[in-house]
Structure formats: C-alpha cells, structure tokens
XYZ file of C-alpha atoms in Angstrom:
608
model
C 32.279 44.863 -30.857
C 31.491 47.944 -28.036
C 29.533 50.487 -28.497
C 30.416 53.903 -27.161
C 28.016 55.808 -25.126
C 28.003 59.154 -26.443
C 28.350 62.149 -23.925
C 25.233 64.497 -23.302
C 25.929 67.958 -23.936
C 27.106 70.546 -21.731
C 24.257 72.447 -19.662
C 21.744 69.106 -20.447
C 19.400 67.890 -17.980
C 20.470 64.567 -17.246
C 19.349 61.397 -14.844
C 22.018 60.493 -12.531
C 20.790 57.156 -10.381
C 17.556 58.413 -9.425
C 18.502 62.508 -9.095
C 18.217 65.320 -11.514
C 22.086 66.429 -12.606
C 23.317 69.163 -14.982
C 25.971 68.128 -17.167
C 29.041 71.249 -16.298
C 31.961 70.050 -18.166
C 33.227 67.162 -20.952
C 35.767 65.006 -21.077
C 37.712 61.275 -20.066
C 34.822 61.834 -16.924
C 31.981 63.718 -16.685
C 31.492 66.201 -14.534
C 27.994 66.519 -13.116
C 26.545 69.443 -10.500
C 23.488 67.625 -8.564
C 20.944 69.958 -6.097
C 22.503 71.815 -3.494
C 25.202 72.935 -5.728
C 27.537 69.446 -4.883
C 29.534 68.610 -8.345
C 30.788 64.855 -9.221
C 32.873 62.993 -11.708
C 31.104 60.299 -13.217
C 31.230 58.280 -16.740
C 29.231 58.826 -19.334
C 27.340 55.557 -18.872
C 26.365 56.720 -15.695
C 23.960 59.083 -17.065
C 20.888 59.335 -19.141
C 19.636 62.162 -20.995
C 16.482 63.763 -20.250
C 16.934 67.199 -22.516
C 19.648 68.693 -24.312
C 19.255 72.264 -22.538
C 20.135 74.527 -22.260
C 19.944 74.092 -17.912
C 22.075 77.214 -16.447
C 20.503 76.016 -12.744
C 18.872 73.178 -11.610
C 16.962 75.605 -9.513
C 15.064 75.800 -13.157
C 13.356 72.976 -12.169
C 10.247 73.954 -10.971
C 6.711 72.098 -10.325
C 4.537 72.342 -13.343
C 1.184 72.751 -13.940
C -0.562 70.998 -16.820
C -2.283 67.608 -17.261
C -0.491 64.657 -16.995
C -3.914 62.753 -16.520
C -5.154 63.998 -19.727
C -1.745 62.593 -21.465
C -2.177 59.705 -20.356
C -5.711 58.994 -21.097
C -4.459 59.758 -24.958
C -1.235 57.157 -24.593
C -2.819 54.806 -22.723
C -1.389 50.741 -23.499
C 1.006 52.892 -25.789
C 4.759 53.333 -25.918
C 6.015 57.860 -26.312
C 9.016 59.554 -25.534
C 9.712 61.239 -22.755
C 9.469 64.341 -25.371
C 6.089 63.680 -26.167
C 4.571 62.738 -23.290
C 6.420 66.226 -21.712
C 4.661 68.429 -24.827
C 1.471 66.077 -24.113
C 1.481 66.727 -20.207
C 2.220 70.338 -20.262
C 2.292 72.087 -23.546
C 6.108 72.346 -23.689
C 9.677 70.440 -23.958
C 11.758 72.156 -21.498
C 14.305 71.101 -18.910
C 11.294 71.701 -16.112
C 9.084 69.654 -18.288
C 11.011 67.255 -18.781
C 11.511 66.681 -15.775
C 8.484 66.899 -14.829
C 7.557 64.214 -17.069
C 10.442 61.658 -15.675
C 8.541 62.269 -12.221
C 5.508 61.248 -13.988
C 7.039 57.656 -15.383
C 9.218 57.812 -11.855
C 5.573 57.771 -10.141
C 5.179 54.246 -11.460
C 1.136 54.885 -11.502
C 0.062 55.753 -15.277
C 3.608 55.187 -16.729
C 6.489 52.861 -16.885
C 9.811 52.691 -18.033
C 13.381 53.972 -18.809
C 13.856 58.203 -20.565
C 14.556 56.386 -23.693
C 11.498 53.707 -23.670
C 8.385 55.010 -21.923
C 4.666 52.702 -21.870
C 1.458 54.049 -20.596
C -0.020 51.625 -18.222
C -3.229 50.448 -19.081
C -6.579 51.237 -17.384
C -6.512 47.917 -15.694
C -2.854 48.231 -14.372
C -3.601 51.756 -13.306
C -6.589 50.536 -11.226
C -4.800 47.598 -9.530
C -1.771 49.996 -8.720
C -3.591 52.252 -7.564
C -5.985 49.846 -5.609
C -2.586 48.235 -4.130
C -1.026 51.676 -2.975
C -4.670 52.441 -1.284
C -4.141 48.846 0.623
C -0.882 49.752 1.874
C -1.369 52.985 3.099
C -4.168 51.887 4.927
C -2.202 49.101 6.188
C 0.710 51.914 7.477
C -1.922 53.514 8.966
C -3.485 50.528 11.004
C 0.144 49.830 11.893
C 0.934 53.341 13.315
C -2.286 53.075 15.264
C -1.119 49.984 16.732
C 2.141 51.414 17.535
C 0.053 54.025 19.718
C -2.192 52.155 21.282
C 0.999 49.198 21.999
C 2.976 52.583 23.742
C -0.251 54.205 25.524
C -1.009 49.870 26.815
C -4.543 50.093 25.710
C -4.769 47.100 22.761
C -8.140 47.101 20.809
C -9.721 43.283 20.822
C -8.363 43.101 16.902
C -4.805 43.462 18.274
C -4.637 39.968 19.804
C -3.534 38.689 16.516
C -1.152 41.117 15.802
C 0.248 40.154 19.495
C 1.062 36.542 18.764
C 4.174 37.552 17.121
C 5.373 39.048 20.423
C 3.909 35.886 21.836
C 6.279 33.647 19.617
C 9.393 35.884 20.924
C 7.770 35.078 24.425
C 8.145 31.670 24.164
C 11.110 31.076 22.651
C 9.860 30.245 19.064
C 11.500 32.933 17.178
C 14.479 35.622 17.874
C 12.836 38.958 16.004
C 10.039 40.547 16.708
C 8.629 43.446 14.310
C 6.626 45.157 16.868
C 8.871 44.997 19.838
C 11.752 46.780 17.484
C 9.319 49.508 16.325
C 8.776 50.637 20.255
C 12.581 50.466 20.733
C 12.626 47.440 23.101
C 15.457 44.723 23.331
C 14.017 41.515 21.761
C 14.374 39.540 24.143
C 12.131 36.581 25.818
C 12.131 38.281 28.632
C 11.150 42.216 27.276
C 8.614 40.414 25.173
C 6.962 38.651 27.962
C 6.880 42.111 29.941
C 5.424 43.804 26.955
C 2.590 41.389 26.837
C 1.881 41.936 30.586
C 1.676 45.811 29.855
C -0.665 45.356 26.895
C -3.019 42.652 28.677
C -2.602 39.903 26.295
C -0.882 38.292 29.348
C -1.488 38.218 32.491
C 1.382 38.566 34.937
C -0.109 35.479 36.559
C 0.143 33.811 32.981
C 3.055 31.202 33.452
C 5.147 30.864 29.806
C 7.222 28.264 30.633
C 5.877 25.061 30.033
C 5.639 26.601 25.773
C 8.779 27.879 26.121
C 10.935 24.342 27.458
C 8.612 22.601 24.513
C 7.141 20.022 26.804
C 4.210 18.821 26.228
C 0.847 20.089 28.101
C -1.760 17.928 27.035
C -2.012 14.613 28.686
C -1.205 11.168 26.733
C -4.398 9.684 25.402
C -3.422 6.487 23.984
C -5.493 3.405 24.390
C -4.591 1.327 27.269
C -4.591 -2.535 27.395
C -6.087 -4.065 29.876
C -3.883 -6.874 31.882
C -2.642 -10.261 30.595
C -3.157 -13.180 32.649
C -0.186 -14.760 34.407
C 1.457 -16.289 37.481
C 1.335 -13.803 40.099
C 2.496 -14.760 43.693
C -0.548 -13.708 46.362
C 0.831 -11.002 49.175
C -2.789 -10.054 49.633
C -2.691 -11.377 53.153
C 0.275 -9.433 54.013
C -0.279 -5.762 54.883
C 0.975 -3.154 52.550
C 1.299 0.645 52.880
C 1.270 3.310 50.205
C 2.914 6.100 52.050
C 2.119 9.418 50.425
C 1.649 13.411 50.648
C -1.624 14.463 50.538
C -3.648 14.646 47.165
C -1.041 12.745 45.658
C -2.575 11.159 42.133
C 0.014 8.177 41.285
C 0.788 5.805 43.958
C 3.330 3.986 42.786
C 5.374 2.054 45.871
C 4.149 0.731 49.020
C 5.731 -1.082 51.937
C 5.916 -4.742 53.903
C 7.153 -6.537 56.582
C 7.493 -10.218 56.664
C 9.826 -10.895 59.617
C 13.370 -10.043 58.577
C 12.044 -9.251 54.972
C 11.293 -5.974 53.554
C 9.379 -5.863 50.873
C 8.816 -2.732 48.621
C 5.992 -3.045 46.088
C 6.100 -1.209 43.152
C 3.100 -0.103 40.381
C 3.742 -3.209 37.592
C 3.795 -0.747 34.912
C 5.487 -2.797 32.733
C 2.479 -5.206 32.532
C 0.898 -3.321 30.180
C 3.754 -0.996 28.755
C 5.054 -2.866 26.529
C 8.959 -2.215 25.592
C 7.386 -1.279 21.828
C 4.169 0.830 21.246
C 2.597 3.857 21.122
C 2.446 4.185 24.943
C 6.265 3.179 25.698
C 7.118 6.019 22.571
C 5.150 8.455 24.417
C 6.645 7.987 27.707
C 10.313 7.825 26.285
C 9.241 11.190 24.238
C 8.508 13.186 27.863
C 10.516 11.508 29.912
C 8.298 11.696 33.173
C 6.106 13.568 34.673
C 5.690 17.096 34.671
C 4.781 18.560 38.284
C 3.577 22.091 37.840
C 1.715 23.932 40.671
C -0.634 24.196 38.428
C -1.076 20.583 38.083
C 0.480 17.318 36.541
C 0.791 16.975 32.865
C 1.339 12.268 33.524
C 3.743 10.951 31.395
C 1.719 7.532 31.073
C -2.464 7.638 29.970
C -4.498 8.109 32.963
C -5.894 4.532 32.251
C -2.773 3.016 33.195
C -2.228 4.890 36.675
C -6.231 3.565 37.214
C -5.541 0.497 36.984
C -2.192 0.013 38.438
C -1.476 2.903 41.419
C -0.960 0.878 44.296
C -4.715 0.984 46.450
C -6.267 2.702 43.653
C -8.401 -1.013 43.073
C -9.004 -3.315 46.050
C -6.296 -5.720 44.249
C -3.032 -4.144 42.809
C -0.199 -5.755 40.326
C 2.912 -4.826 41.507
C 6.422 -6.028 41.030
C 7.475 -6.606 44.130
C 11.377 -6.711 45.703
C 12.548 -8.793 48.409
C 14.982 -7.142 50.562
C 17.308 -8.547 53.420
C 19.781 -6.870 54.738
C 21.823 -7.283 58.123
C 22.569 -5.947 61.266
C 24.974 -3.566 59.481
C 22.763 -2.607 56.850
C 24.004 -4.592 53.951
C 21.594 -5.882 51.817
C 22.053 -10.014 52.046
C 19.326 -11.220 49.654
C 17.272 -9.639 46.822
C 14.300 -11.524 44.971
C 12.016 -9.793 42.804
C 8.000 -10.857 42.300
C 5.293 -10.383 39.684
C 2.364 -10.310 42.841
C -0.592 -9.123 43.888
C -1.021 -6.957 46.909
C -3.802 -4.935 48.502
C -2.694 -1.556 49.330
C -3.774 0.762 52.143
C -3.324 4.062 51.239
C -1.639 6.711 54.057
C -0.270 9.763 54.442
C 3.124 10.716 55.884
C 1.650 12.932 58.644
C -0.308 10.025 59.670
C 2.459 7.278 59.320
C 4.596 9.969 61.758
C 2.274 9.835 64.350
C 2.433 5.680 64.392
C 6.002 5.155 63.868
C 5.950 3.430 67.878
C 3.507 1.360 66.370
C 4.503 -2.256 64.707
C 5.142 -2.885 61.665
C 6.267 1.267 61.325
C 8.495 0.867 64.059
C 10.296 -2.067 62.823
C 10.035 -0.465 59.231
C 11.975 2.481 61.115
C 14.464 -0.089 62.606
C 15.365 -1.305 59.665
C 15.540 1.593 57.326
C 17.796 3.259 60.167
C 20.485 0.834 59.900
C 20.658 1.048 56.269
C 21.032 4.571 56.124
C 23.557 4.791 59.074
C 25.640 2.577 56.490
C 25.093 4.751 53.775
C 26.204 7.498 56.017
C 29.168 5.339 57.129
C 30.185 5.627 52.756
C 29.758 9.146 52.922
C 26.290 10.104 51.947
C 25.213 13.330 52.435
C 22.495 14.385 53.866
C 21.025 18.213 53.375
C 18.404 19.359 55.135
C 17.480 21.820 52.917
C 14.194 24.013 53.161
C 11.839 22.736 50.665
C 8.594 24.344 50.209
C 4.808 22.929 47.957
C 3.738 25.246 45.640
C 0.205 24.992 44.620
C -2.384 27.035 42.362
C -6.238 26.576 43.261
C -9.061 28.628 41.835
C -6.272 31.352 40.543
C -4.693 31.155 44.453
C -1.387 30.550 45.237
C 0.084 28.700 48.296
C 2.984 27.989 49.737
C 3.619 25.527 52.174
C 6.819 24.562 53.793
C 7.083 20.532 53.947
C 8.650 19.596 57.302
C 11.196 17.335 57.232
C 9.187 13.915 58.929
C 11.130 10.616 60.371
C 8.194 8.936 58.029
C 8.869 10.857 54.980
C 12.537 9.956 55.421
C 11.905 5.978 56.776
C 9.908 5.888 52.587
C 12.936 7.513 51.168
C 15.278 4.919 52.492
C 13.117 1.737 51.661
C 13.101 3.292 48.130
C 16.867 3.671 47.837
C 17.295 0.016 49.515
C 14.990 -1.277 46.789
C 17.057 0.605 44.038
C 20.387 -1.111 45.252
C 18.621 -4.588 45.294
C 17.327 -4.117 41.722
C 20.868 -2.480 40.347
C 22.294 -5.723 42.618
C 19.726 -8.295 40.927
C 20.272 -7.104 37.698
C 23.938 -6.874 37.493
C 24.046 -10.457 38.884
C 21.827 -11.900 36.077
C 23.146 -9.630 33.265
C 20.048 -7.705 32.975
C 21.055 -4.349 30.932
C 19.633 -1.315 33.172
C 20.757 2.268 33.118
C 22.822 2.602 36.443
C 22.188 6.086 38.608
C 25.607 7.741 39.216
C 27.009 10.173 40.894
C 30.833 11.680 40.579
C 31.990 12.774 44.522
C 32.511 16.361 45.712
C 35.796 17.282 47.390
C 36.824 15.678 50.271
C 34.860 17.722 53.021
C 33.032 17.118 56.638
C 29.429 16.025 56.179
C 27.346 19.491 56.575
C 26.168 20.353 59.718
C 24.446 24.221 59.079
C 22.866 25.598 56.431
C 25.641 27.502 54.801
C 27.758 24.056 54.691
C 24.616 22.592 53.336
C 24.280 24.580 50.325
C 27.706 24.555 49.808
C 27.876 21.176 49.783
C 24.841 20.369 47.301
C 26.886 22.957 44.964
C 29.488 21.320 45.302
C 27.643 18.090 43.960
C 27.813 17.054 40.111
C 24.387 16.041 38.568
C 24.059 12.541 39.011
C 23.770 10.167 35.163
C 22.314 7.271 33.639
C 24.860 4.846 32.270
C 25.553 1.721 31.134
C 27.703 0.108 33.585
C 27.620 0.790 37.063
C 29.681 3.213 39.287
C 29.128 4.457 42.762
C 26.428 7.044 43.646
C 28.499 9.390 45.770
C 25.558 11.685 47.628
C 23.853 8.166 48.262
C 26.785 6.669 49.674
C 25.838 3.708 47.343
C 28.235 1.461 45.295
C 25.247 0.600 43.092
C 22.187 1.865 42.345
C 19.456 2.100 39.756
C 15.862 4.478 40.251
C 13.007 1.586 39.794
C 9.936 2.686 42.187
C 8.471 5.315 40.252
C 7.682 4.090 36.774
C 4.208 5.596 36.532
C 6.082 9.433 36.454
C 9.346 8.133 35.469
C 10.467 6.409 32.217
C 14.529 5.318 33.619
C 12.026 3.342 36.189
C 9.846 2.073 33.752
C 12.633 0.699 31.112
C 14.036 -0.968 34.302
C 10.970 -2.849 34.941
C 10.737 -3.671 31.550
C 14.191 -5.476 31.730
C 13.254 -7.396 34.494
C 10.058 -8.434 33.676
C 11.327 -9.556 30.563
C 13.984 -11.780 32.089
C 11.154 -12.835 35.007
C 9.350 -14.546 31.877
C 12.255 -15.726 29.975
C 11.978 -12.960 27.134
C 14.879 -11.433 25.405
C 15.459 -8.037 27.039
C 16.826 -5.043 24.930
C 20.023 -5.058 24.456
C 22.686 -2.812 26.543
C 23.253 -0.227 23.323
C 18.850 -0.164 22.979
C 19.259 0.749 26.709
C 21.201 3.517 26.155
C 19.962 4.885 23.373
C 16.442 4.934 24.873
C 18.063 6.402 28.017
C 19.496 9.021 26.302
C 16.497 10.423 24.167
C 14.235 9.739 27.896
C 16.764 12.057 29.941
C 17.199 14.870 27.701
C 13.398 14.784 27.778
C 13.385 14.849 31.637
C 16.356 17.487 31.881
C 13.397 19.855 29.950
C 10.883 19.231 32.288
C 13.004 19.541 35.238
C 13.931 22.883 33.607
C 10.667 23.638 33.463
C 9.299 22.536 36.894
C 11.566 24.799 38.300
C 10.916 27.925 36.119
C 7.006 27.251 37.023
C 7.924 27.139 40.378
C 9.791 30.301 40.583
C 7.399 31.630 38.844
C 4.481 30.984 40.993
C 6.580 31.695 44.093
C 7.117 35.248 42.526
C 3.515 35.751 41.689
C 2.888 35.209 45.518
C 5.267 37.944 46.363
C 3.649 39.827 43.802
C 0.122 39.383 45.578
C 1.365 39.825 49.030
C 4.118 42.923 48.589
C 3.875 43.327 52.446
C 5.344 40.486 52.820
C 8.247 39.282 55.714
C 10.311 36.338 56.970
C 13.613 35.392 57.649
C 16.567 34.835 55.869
C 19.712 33.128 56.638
C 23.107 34.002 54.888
C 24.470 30.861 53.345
C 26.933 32.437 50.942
C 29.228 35.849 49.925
C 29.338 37.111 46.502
C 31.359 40.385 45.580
C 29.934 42.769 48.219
C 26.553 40.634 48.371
C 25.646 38.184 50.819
C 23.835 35.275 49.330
C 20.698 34.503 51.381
C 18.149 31.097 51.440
C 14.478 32.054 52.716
C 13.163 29.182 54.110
C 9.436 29.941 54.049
C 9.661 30.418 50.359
C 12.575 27.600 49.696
C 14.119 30.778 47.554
C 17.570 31.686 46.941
C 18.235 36.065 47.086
C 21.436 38.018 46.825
C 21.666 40.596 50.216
C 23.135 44.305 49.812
C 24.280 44.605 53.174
C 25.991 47.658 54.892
C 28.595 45.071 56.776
C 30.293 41.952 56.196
C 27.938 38.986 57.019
C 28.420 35.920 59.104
C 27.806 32.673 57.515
C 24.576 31.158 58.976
C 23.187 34.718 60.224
C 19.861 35.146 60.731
C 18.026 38.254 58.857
C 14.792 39.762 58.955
C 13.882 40.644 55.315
C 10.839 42.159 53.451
C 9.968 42.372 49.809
C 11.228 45.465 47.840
C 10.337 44.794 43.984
C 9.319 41.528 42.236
C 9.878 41.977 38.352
C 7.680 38.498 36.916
C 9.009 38.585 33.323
C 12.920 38.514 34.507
C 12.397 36.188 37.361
C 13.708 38.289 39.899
C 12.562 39.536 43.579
C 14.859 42.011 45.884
C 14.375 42.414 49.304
C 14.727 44.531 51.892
C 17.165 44.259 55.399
C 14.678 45.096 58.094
C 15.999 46.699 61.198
C-alpha cells in the first residue's frame, strides 16, 4: 500500500535538495521559486518542509542572532525538532529561524539529521569533528603553501616527500599526478621530469631511465660455485690474446693461431652456470648486461667474471672453437674444447700498431678472407660514427672510437666462431637459438654516409629462433651469438647446450630453448632501450655543459622541409631548418641552439 506525500502549503519555507525554496502554487506539480527569483516544477516528494509560513520573499531569510551553542549544550545526545531547536537557538519559530536552524543541523558540527528527525551530537562527536575539520584545514593550508613554493621553485626540505609522487609520474610508475594537475601542467613523464629539475629534487644531470625501462640497478649477488673438476685439453702453451678497449671489466674471448687453425676462446661460463639455479634465473631475468656511461650493472655475480674473464687468473677455462676455413673463406672444420688457456690481455690500439707482426698478421690474413666472402653474400658494412660515452667524478666525455683494422680483424674471428658453433650444433642436433636477420631491398652496398644510414634503416632487427635462417647484414647462412656469455644470456644458453652434449648430458629441449629465449630477449630489448636513452641522455647533458659548443654535420637525410643531419663527434642524429634544399652527404658547420634534458631534444644552429 503507498503512502501519499502530502503537499506543503502555499508561501511555506521548504528544503529543495540542499536550497531554501518557497512553495508559490499547488497542484499535479509543485511549483517552487528558489533565490534569485528562478521558479521550478517539482513533485511533492521532492520537498521537505521546514515551516508552514507564511514566506512572501525568500529575501526574509536573514542571518540570525541568538545561541545555537547554548541549544545545543541543553539537547546534547538528544533527538528535537527542527521547531524546537529554532525556539531553543533563537527565541522564535519563524521562516528565518527556521532556517537558520536547518543551517545549524546542515553544519554537521553539534547536530545531525533530516527537518523531520534532528540528534544533537554528543560532546565527544563534537570534539572529534571538530578536531577532524581543524586537521584538514591545516592540511589545505600546507597544500596551498606547497603549491606556492612548487610555482615560485623554492621546495622546503619537508617537500621531498610530497615530490615522490611527481617522481612516480617521472618514472613511469603511475599516469596521474595530483600536484602536477594543480599547477596546470600536462602529466606527462616528460613535464614531470622537468618539474622536478625546476624544484631541485632532480638534478638535470639526474639520469631517470634505468627506473623508468624497470631494469634492474643493483648488481646480482648470488653465491658462486667454485669449478668442478674435469677433462680439460691444455692450450696453455699456445699463445692467446684477449683483445679489448680500454678499462674493459669482462673479458670474455681471446684469440689463437695454430697453423691453419683459428682458435677463438671463449669465458666457460657455463662451468659454473648451471642450466637451473638461482644464477641462470637471474641472468635469464636481465637478459645481459647493462652498459650505462655511468657504469655496468653485470648480468652474472662479479664472482663468476673473477674467476672466468679470460687473463683475469694466470690459468683461464674457456670453451674453446676450432676453426678452419679455406682459401675462399669457408669454414671447412669446426671442433669445440672444454680447455685451459693463459690469456694475455691487449688493447685494440696496441694490437693496431702490431698487425705486421706474426701471429696478428696472419690473424689479419685470415679474418680478411672470411669477410671478403661474407661481403661476396651481401653483407653490409656501415661505417657509421660511433662515439664512448663516459661519466667520471660527475664529468662527462665523449670520445669518438675510430674505426681500427684490429677492432674489425676481433669482430670477424667472433662472427667466424658464431657460424662454426650454429654449424656444430645444427650438425649434432644441439637446440640453440639461431641469430637472424630478414634482407633489405635489393640495393648497392653503401658507399657514403647518407647511403649508410639509409641502408641500416632499411635493416629489420635481427631474432632469435628456433631453426636457422640466413643473417642478411652478416652475409651469413647460419649463425648463432656464443662469445659473450659473461654480458649475454642467448650466449650463455648456447654454451650451456654444448657443454651439455660435450659431457653426454641431456640438453634442454628445442621448446625450453625458446621459451627461455623469449623471456631473455624481451629482457635485453629493455636494456637496449635503456642504454640508449642513458646515452642520449648523457650526450645531452654534455651539450648542456658546453652550450658553446661546434662541429660538423653531414646531411644524410630530407624530411618535409628539414634536412636530417648525423654529427659525428657526438654519434647524434638532428633534424636541420635550412634556408635551401640540401645535398645528400653535405658538409655543415653547426652550433648548439637549445638542449631541453627532460624531452630529449637538442637544436642547432647553421653556422655561416
């Protein structure tokens, strides 16, 4: 059964939602005038009573004066009407009164309630109210504060709290930020990284991206075993080099010449990474090293690069590949060693300086051939500018590597030795992730810088599979990566196959391969990411510290009405405004006109 909810009278004070309304006419509707002299239709049920009238004006609804904290001393922990608490408050039951009254209950500080069923708080609630309401209007007023001191940049030393929310937003952690909408900025990684430079949280030195990609920046500090005993075949009389830049930390390949036999020694990692364990996990998790010019975050415990970088120890474990190839290049034979070798540790500016010099000559000989057959397949070769980027003591430097007949004699013996091992293990059914490579568009091997670039744009990303397929920019038909397993974990699993089938040990299966592959490389695609974000970033930083800066530039691209520049001292890619069509390959003189850090941008400047 309903109830019907009778109408107020006409000229009552009523409640409509949370405004004062004066009832102006009956019937099916209502019809209401609210302040400002606006009038509305409404149902009756949309309305509650607060006096009968008569209210000619609710301009009659003036502030009173009385005392409501008297009235509520005498109702306190009581239930009244909105009558008597109106006669209680201030001597009267008028229209103003009353709704004066409702402001009272509205207040939500001594009173509670609906007009029809009205409590007076008690002492206690009135005191914790009250004590909340005094918390939170301090706590606006902190906040405002803040807000001033965030827009004049001049944070207080209690504001670095406050600032790791913008901090989160910096790196990628979370999309909002409170404070960064209350100034009006974009949220953004990139507005929230500049608003932490102008604050001083940050420095604009401070590099964000290793937190943001979510690789890890603490080394690996698992336990590391030390080595099993087991047949090892003794190279220690035969002279090995471990050709490196300088200051490098984890020699992991070095080089030999017995006759017609090349062998490249590799860092037996595998010896005591085992293909389950903590260590392995924590490889597979990163993925490989993480080169930052700040330093190296390793991949592998620094126990294990101890006691297995090649000439780190006066004896090294290595597993060792036995390459012959012929006059044409071709590899003819490929035998792979557990062995022991001692090292010599050199340097690719010294190495240049002795390639006349047996056995770097012959080395040179033989490396030549088999890259004049990869060359013969189509393997491209960019001479790109490269540049080291290095932080010392807060400094940064950038050095241009040059592009050295030794540097490039290593890189060859390396790919020969990745062939052999794809070679050995596809012959013995050894399941390895294969490197691979899809081929550009048919196209004349690069001779200038412009076809250069082109040409490595032109390039797909090379993959890890399971079966192999030709390596296009190597000019290889097979190929695998398996001399760097202390900074990379595709090398590592490699060497774990082959060990295992060297000893006569089941080796993971082709579908474990691939699903360790997989988690490995999406690993390594963040820290490549990430490398080259830190890079940038550092390279920008040393703009930012030299802004006289000048060098040359050389247009290797056109974009809309831009020319797209290389600068070879800084191995940086720019986009040129330039009054006049450019000419491919054309040599400019440029200087820097604004580096912005957060946004990862720098413009220069056409000189002359």
């Amino acid at each position: 059964m309903s109830t019907h909810q009778p109408s107020p009278p006409a000229n009552s004070l009523v409640l409509y939602k949370v405004h004062p309304a004066r009832i102006v006419n009956l019937g099916e509707k209502i019809e209401i005038e609210l302040a400002g002299g606006q009038s509305k239709r409404v149902r009756a049920k949309d309305v509650e009573l607060l006096h009968p009238g008569p209210l000619r004006s609710l301009t009659e609804l003036a502030p009173q004066q009385g005392e409501p904290e008297a009235a509520w001393e005498l109702l306190e922990g009581a239930e009244t009407t909105l009558q008597e608490l109106a006669e209680l408050a201030f001597n009267a039951f008028t229209p103003a009164t009353a709704w004066a009254a409702w402001q009272l209950v509205a207040d939500g500080l001594n009173f509670s309630g609906t007009p029809a069923a009205i409590r007076a708080r008690t002492r206690e609630e009135v005191e914790r109210i009250r004590a909340e309401r005094g918390a939170k209007a301090n706590a606006e007023s902190d906040w405002q504060a803040f807000l001033v001191r965030m827009a004049d940049s001049c944070p207080a030393p209690e504001d670095g709290a406050r600032l790791g929310e913008v901090e989160r937003l910096a790196l990628g952690q979370s999309e909002r930020s409170r404070i960064l909408e209350a100034l009006g900025h974009e949220q953004t990684p990139v507005n929230a990284h500049r608003a932490l430079i102008q604050v001083g949280y940050w420095t604009d030195r401070h590099n964000p991206y290793p937190r943001r990609c979510a690789v890890p920046t603490a080394e690996p500090g698992q336990p590391v075993p030390g080595l099993i005993e087991e047949d090892r075949l003794d190279l220690t009389a035969l002279p090995a080099y471990a050709i490196d830049d300088v200051g490098n930390q984890d020699p992991d390949d070095a080089l030999s010449l017995d006759g017609d036999c090349l062998w490249v020694h590799v860092a037996d990692v595998a010896a005591l990474v085992a293909t389950e364990g903590e260590i392995e996990r924590e490889a597979r998790a990163r993925g490989s090293n993480l080169y930052l010019p700040e330093g190296v975050i390793n991949m592998l415990p620094a126990g294990v690069t101890e006691a297995l970088g090649l000439g780190l120890q006066p004896l090294s474990p290595a597993l060792s590949f036995a390459l012959r190839c012929d006059d044409q290049g071709e590899l003819l034979s490929v035998a792979v060693h557990r062995t022991w070798i001692r090292a010599q540790r050199l340097t690719y500016d010294e190495v240049d300086g002795r390639l006349t010099e047996e056995p770097f000559a012959a080395l040179r000989a033989l490396t030549d051939r088999f890259r004049a057959r990869r060359a013969a397949a189509g393997a491209t070769s960019l001479d790109l500018p490269e540049v080291s980027v290095r932080v010392e003591d807060g400094r940064v430097t950038i050095r241009p590597l040059p592009r050295l007949a030794s540097r490039e004699l290593v890189a060859d013996a390396m790919l020969m030795a990745g062939e052999g091992a794809a070679r050995f293990c596809l012959e013995h059914g050894i399941p390895i992730p294969f490197a691979t490579q899809a081929p550009p568009e048919a196209g004349e091997q690069p001779r200038d810088l412009a076809a250069m670039y082109a040409r490595r744009r032109a390039f797909k990303p090379s993959r890890l599979v399971g079966a192999p397929d030709p390596h296009a920019g190597l000019g290889l038909a097979l190929y695998t990566r398996a001399t760097s397993p202390l900074r990379r974990y595709s090398d590592l699993l490699v060497h774990q196959q082959i060990r295992a089938w060297l000893a006569g040990l089941p080796t993971l299966t082709a579908e474990q391969v691939t699903e360790r592959i997989g988690e490995a490389e999406t690993a390594a695609a963040l820290v490549r990411r990430t490398e080259r974000l830190s890079n940038l970033h550092w390279k920008l930083v040393y703009l930012k510290d030299h802004p006289d800066w000048q060098g040359q530039a050389t247009i290797v691209g056109k974009e809309d009405r831009k020319g797209v520049a290389l600068v070879p001292l800084l191995a940086l890619e720019t986009r040129l405004r330039l009054r006049e069509e450019p000419a491919l390959n054309q040599g400019l003189r440029v200087a820097v006109r604004d580096v912005d850090i957060p946004a990862q941008t720098v413009s220069f400047r056409v000189l002359g």
